[in-house]
Coordinates of C-alpha atoms and ligand atoms in Angstrom, one line a residue:
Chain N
X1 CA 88.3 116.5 107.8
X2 CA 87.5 119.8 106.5
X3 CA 86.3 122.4 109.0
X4 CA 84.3 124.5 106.1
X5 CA 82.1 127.3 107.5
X6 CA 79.1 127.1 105.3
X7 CA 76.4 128.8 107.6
X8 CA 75.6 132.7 108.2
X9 CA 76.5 134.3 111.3
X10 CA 73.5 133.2 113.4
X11 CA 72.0 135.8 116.2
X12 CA 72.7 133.3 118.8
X13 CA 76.2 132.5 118.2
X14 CA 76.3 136.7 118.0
X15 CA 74.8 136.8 121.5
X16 CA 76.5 133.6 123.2
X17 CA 80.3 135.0 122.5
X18 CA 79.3 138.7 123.3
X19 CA 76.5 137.8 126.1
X20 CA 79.2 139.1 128.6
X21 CA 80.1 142.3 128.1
X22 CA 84.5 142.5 126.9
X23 CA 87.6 144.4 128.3
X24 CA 89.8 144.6 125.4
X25 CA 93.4 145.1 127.0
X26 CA 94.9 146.0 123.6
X27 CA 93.3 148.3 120.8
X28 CA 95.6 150.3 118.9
X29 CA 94.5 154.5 118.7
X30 CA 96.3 155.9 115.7
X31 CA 97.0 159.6 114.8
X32 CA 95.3 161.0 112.2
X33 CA 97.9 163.9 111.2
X34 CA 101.1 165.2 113.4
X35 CA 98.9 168.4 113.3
X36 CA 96.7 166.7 115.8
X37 CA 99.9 166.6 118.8
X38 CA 100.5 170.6 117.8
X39 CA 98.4 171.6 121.3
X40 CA 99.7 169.6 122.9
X41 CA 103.1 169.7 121.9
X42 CA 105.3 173.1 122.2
X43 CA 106.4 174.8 119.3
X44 CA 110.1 174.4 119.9
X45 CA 109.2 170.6 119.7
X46 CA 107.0 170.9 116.6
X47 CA 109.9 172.6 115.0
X48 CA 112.4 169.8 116.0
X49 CA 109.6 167.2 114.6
X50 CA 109.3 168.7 111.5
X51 CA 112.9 169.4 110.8
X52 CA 114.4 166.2 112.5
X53 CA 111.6 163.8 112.9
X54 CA 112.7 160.8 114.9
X55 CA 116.2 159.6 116.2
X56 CA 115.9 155.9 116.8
X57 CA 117.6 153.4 118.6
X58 CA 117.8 150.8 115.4
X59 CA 120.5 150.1 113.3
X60 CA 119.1 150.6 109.9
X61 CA 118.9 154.5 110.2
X62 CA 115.5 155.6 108.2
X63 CA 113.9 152.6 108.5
X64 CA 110.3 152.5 109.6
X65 CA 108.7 149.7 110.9
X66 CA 105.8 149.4 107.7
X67 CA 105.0 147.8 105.9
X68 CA 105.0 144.5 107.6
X69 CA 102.5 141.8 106.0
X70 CA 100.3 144.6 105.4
X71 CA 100.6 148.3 105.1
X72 CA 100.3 150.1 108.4
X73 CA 100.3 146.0 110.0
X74 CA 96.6 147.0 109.7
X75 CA 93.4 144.3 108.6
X76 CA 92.6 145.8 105.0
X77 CA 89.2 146.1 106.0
X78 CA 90.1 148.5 109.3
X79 CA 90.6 151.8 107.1
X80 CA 88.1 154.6 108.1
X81 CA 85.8 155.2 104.9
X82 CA 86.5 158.8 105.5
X83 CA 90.0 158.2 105.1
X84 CA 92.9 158.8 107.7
X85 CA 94.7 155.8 108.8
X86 CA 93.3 152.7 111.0
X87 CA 92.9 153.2 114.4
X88 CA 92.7 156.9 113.9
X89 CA 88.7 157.8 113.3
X90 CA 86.7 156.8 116.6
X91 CA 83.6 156.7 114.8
X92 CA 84.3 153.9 112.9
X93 CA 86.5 151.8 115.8
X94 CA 82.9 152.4 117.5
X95 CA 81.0 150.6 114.4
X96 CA 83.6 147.8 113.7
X97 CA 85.0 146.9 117.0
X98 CA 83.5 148.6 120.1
X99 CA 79.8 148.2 119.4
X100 CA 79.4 144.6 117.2
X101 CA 81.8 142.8 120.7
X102 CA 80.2 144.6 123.3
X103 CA 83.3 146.1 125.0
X104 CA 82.8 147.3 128.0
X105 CA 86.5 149.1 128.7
X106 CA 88.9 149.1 125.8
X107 CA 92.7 149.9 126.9
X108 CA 94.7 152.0 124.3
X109 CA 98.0 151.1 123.5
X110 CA 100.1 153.8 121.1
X111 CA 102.5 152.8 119.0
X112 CA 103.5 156.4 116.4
X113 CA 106.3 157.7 116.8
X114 CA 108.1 155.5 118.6
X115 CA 107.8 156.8 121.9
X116 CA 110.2 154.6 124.1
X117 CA 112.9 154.4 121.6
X118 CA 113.4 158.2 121.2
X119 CA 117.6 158.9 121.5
X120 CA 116.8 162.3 122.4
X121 CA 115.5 161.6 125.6
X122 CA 114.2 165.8 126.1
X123 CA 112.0 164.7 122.8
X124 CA 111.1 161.7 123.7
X125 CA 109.2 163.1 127.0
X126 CA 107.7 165.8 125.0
X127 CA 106.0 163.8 122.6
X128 CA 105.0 161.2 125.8
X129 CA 103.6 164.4 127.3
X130 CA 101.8 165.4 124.1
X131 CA 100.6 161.6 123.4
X132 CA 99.6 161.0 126.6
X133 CA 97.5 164.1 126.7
X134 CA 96.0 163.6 123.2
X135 CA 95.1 159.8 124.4
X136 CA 92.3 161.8 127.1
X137 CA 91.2 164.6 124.4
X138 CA 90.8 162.5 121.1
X139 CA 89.9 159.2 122.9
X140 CA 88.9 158.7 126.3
X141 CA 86.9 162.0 126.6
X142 CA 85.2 161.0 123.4
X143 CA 84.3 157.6 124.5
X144 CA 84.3 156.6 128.0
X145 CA 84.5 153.0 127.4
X146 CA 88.6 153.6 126.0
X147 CA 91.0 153.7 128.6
X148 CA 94.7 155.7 128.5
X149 CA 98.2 154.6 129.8
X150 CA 100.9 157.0 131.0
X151 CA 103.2 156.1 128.5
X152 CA 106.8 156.5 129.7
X153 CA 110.3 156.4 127.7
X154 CA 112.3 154.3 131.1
X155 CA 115.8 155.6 130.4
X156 CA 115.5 159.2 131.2
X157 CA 113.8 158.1 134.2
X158 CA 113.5 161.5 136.0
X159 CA 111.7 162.7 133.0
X160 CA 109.5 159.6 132.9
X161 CA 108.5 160.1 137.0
X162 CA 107.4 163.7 136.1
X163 CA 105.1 162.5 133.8
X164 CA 103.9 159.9 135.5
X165 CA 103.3 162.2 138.4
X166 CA 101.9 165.3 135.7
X167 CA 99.4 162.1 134.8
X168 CA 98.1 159.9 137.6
X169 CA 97.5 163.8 139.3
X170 CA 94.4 163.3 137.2
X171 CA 93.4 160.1 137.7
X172 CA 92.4 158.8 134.6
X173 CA 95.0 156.5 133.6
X174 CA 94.7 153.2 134.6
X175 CA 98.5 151.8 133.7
X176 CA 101.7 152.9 133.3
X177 CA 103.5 151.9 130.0
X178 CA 107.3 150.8 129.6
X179 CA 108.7 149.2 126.6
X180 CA 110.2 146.2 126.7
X181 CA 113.1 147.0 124.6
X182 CA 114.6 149.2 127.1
X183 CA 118.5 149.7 126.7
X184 CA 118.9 147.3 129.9
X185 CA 116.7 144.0 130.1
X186 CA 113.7 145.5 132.5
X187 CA 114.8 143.7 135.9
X188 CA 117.9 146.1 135.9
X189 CA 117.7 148.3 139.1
X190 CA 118.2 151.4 136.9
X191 CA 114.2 151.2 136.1
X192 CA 113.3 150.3 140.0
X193 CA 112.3 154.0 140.3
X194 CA 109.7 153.5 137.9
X195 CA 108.8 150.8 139.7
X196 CA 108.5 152.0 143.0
X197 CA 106.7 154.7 141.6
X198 CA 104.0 152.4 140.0
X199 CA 103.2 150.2 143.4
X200 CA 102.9 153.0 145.6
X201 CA 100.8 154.2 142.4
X202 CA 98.5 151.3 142.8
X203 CA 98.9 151.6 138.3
X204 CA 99.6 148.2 136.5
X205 CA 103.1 148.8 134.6
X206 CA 102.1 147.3 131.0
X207 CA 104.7 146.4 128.9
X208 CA 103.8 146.4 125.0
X209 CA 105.6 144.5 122.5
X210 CA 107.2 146.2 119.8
X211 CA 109.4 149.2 119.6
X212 CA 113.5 149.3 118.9
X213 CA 115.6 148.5 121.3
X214 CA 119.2 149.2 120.0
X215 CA 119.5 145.3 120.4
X216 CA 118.7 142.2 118.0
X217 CA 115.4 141.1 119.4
X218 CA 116.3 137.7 119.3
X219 CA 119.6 136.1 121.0
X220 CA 120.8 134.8 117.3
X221 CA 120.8 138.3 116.2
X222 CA 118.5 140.1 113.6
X223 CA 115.8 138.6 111.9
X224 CA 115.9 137.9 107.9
X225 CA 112.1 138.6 107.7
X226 CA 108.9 140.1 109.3
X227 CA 107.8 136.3 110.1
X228 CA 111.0 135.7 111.7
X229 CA 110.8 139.0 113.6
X230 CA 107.1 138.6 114.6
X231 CA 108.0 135.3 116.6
X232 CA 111.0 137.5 118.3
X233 CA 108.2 139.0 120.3
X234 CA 107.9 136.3 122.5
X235 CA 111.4 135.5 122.9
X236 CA 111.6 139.6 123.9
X237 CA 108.8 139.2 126.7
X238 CA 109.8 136.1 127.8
X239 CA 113.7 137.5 128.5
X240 CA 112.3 140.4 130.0
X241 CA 109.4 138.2 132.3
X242 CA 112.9 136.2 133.8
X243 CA 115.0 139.3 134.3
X244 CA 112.1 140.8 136.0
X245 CA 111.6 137.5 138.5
X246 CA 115.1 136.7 138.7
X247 CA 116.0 140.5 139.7
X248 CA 113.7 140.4 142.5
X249 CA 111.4 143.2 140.9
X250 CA 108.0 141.2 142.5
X251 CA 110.3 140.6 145.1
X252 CA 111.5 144.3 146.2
X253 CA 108.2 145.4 145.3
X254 CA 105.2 143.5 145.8
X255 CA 101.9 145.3 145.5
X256 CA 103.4 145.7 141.6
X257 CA 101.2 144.0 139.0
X258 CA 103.1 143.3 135.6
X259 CA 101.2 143.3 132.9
X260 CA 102.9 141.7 129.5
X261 CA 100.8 143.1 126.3
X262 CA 100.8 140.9 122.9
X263 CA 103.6 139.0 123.8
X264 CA 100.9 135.6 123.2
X265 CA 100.9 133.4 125.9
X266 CA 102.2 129.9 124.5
X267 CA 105.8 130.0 126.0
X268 CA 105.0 130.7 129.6
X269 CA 104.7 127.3 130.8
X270 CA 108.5 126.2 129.5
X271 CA 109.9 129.5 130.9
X272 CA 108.3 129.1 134.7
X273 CA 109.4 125.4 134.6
X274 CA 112.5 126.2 133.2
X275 CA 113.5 128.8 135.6
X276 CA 112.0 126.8 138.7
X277 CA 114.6 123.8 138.0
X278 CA 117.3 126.4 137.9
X279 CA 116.0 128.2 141.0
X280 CA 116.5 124.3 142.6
X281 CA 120.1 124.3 141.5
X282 CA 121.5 127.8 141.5
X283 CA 119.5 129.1 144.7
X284 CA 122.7 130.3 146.2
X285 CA 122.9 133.4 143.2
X286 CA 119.9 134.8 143.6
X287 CA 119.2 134.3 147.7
X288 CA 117.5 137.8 147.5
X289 CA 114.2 135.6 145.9
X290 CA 112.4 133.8 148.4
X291 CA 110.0 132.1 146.8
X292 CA 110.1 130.0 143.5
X293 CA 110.6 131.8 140.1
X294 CA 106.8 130.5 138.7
X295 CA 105.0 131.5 142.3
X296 CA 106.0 135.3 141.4
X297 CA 105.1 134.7 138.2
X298 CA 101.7 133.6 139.1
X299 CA 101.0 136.4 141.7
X300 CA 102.3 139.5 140.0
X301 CA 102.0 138.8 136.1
X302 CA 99.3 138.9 133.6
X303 CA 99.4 138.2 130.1
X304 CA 97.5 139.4 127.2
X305 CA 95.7 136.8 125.5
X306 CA 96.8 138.2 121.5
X307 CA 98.4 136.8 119.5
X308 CA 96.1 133.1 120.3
X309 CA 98.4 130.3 119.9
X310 CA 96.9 127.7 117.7
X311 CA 97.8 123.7 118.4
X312 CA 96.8 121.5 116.1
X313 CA 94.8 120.0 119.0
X314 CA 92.1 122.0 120.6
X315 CA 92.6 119.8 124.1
X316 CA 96.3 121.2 123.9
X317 CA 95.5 125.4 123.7
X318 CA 93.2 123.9 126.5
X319 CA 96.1 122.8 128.4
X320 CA 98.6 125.9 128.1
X321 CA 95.4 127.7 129.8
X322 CA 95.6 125.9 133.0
X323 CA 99.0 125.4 132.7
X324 CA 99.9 129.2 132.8
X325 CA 96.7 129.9 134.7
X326 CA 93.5 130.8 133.8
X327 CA 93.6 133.6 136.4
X328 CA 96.6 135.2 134.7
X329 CA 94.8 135.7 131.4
X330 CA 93.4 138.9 129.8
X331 CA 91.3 139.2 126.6
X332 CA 93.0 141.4 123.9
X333 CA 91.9 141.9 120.5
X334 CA 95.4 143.9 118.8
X335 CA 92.3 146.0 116.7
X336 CA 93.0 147.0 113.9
X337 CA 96.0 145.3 113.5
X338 CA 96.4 142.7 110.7
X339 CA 96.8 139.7 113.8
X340 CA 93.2 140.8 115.5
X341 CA 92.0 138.4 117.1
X342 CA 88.2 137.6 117.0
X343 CA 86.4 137.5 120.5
X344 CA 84.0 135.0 119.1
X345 CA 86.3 132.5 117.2
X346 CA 89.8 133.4 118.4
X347 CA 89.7 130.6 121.6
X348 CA 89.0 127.3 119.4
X349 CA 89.0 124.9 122.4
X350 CA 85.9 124.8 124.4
X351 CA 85.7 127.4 127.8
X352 CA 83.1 127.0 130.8
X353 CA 81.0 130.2 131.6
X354 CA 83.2 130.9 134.5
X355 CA 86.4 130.8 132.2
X356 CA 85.2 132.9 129.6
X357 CA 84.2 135.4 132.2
X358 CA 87.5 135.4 133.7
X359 CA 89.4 135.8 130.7
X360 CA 87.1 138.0 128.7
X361 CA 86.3 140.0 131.5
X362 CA 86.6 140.0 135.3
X363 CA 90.5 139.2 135.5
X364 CA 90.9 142.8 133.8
X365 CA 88.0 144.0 135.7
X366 CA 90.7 142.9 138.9
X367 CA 94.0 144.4 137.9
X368 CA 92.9 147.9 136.5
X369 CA 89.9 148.0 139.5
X370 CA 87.1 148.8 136.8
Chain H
X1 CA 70.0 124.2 94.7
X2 CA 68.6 127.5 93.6
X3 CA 69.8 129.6 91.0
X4 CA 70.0 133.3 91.5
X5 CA 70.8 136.0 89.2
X6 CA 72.9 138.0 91.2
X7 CA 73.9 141.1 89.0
X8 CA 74.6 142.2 84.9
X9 CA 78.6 141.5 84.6
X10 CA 79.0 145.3 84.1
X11 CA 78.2 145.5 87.7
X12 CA 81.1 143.4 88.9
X13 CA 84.2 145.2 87.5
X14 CA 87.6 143.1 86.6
X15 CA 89.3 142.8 89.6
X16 CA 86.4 144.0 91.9
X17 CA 83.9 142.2 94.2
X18 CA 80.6 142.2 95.4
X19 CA 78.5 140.6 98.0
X20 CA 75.1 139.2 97.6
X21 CA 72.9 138.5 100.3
X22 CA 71.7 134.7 99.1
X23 CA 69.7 132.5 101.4
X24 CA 70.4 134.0 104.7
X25 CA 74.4 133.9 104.2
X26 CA 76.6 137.1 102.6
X27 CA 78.3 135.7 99.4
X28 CA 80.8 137.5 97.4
X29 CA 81.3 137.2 94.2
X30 CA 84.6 138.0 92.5
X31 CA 85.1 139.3 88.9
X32 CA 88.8 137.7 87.9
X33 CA 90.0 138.0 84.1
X34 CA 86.9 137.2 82.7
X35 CA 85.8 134.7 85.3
X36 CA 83.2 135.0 88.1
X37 CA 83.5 132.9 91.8
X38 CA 81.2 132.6 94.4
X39 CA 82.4 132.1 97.7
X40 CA 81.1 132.4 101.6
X41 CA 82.2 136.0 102.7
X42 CA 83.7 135.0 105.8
X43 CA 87.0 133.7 106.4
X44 CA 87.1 130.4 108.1
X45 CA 89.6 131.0 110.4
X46 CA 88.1 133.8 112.8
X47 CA 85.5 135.2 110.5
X48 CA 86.9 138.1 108.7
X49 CA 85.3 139.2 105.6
X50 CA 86.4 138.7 102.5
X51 CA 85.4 141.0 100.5
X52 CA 88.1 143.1 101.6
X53 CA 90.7 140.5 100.9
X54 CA 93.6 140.6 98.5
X55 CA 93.3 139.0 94.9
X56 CA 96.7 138.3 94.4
X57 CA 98.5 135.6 92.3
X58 CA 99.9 132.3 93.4
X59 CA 103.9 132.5 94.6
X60 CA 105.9 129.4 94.8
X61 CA 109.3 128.5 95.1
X62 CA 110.8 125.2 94.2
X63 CA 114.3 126.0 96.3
X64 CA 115.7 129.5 97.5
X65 CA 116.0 132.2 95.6
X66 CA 113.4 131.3 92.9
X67 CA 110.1 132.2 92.7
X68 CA 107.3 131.7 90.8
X69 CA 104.2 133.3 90.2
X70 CA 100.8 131.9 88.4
X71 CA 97.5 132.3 89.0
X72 CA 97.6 136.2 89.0
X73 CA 94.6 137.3 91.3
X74 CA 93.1 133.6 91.8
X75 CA 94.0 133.7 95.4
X76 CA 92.4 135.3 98.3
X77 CA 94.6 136.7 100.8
X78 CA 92.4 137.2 103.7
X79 CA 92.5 140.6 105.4
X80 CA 93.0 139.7 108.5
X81 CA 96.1 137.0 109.2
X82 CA 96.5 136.3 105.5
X83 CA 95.4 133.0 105.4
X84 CA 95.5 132.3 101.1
X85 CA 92.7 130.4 99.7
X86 CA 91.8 129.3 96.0
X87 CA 89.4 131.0 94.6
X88 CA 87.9 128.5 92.3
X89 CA 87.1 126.1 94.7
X90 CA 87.9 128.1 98.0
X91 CA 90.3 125.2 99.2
X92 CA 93.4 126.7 102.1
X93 CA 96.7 127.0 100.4
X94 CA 97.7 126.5 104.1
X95 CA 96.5 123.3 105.5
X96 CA 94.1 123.0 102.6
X97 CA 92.8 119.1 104.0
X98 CA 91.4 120.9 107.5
X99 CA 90.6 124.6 105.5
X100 CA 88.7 126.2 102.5
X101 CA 85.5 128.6 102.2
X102 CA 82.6 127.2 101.3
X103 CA 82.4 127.8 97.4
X104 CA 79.4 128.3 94.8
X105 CA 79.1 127.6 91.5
X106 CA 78.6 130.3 89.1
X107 CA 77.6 130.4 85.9
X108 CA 77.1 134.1 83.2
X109 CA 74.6 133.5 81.2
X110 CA 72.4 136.5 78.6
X111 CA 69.5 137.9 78.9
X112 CA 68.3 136.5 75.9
X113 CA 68.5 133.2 77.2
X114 CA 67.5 134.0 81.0
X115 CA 64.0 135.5 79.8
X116 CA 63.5 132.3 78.2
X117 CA 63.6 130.6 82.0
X118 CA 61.4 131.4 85.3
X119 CA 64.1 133.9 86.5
X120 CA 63.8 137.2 84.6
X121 CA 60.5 138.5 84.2
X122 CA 59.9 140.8 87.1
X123 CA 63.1 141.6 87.9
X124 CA 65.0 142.5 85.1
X125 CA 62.6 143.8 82.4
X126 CA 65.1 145.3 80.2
X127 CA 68.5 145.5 78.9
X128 CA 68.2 141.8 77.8
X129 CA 71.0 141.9 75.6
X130 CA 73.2 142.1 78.8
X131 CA 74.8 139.1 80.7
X132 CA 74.0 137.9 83.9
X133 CA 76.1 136.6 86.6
X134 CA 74.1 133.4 88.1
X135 CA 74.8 132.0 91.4
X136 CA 74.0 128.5 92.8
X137 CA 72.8 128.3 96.6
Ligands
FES401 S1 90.3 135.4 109.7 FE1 91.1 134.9 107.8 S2 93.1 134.3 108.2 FE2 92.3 134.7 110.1

């Protein structure tokens, strides 16, 4: 059986995947030059970039994450024709990704300069500071349609409540972003400030793959190769997702909504069923949780829908839906990075109206109150 | 099927691309050492195009820590998840029974020749001594 694509992209197939307008919770804004943060960033802090750049919580000092699989993890057709990196020229995110798929609100999620993993913590919140100001002045005021988060380095967490505070004063972020390589897995009660802050907030905390956490990302240690590491991203949300329930974060605070960001959403099941049957037998450790492990997760998590898991089987990617939920679901495309998913192909097992509209839209529409 | 003269080979640079639009569908033909293929410009996988794909050569590796590579710039690495395909006959290096582009045979033939056929006359009047690059849709 080959599944060869032999026809042209036909109108209708345009108009049936994009008919309903998308939310993309993950498109990746890039900066053009260092120059650009310079407003936004004081001088004693431009100085300190210039002369000591970043001090990162990896062990292989002077390593930067690129290239992996391809340079900047970027699709090769995603770089602006009038040069700058991808993700960086608004213009042309409008013509390749905006536009053709219809997206109605398109979350930004910023990677440079490693934000959360800054060792100097008085650095790290000045570039959050400058980043989360240049996310309103080169993106959102642009384009009303992109959507900026209060990104947040959790371990100096006074610094991180300032900003938070400094942001949502404006009211135009709609989440709060932690990293989920944290020096502590995220349950620990050292983040509950941030927390606490977030629920009475009323922002989504979204919690973006990625970064450096000090610590291997996987529990054998550190990966041999980018494929290797790539899968590590799911093993990192799904450690944090049980710290998280187990800790009693939904717990102690339950007007929170957790949203986990390209962590894929193929390993959910095993975890909640996993952590139910231990609930059953270890109860007595964790009597501050109430309820079963999988009932938080089902009230106060959401997933992104990137990277798309692909069975062999269509029936069976139909089957992790409604087995994590199709109310926990939110469409994310990862543009312009090399592991985009497609809003018309990237689901290859058949969805009702309804569905789509749930996934591709109205779920997101729910947690960040478009 | 129909032939088409698509373009003069000078058009088509080694190691460079170009897409055609043929019969309703976007078709890119690749120059490679001398050779010309045709192939659907769209990825089957999600679509991506793949014009802006990577020629690059075959690697294999009979145990670890040897490799081989043949085939410089025969496969397509597509630009989005790198899915490899062969581009003489567009079949998936990665599950190649359920994958591979639709491909197109394509043939260079001169202008000499070409005038002597229904193909030329209007539209290419000159430069007859050049070769054409012919595809089959
Ligand atoms: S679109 Fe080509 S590999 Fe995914």
């Amino acid at each position: 059986m080959s599944d060869v694509i032999d026809r042209p992209m036909l109108d209708q197939e345009i108009t049936a995947a994009t008919r309903l307008k998308i939310i993309d919770c993950d498109i990746h804004p890039s900066i053009h030059a260092h120059s650009d943060l310079n407003e936004f960033l004081p001088k004693r802090w431009q100085q300190h970039l210039k002369e000591y750049g970043s001090h990162l919580r990896t062990p292989y000092i002077g390593t930067t994450p690129y290239p992996r699989s391809s340079p900047l993890i970027a699709r090769r057709d995603a770089w602006p024709p009038t040069g700058g990196v991808p993700g960086s020229d608004l213009d042309f995110m409008r013509k390749q990704h905006l536009d053709p798929f219809d997206v109605e609100f398109g979350i930004l999620q910023v990677l440079d300069l490693f934000i959360f993993s800054q060792q100097n913590l008085e650095f790290g919140a000045a570039i959050q500071r400058a980043i989360n100001d240049w996310q309103l002045a080169f993106w959102a005021h642009r384009d009303p349609r992109l959507k900026a988060s209060i990104l947040v380095g959790q371990d100096g967490s006074d610094l991180g409540l300032a900003e938070i505070d400094r942001c949502a004063k404006t009211g135009e972020y709609i989440q709060i972003n932690v990293s989920p390589r944290a020096n502590e897995p995220l349950g620990r009660r050292r983040y509950w400030p941030i927390y606490e802050r977030a629920q009475e907030l009323d922002l989504p905390l979204g919690i973006h793959v990625g970064g450096y956490g000090g610590h291997a990302p996987t529990g054998g240690g550190w990966p041999s190769y980018y494929c290797e590491e790539h899968q590590s991203n799911a093993h990192t949300v799904a450690s944090n997702l049980t710290s998280l329930v187990l800790e009693g974060v939904p717990e102690r605070f339950p007007k929170l909504k957790i949203v986990f960001i390209e962590g894929g959403f193929g390993w959910i099941p095993a975890t909640m069923w996993r952590m139910d049957q231990h609930f059953e037998r270890f109860r007595s450790e964790v009597p501050h949780l109430k309820r079963k492990p999988s009932e938080y997760v089902k009230q106060h998590f959401w997933f992104t829908t990137q990277p798309i898991d692909e069975p062999d089987e269509a029936k069976h990617l139909r089957q992790l839906i409604e087995w994590v939920g199709i109310d926990r679901l939110l469409f994310s495309s990862d543009y312009p990075h090399w592991d985009y998913d497609d809003a018309r192909f990237a689901f290859k097992t058949p969805l009702t109206d309804a569905e789509r509209r749930k996934i591709f839209n109205s779920n997101a529409r729910a947690v960040y109150k478009f | 099927m129909a032939r088409h003269i698509v373009a003069r080979i000078s058009e088509i640079p080694a190691g460079c691309n170009k897409v055609f639009g043929l019969e309703g569908r976007d078709i890119v033909v690749f120059h490679v050492n001398g050779e010309f293929f045709a192939l659907l410009n769209r990825c089957p996988h999600e679509g991506a195009p793949l014009e802006k794909a990577a020629c690059v050569a075959r690697l294999t590796s009979p145990e670890p820590g040897i490799y081989q590579r043949d085939r410089v710039g025969e496969m397509l690495r597509c630009p989005w998840h790198g899915w490899e395909f062969d581009m003489r006959n567009g079949q998936s290096w990665f599950d190649p029974k359920r994958f591979r582009i639709r491909s197109y045979p394509v043939a260079v033939e001169s202008g000499a020749e070409l005038q002597k056929g229904p193909y030329v006359a209007e539209t290419f009047p000159v430069h007859i001594e050049d070769n054409y690059v012919i595809v089959e849709v």
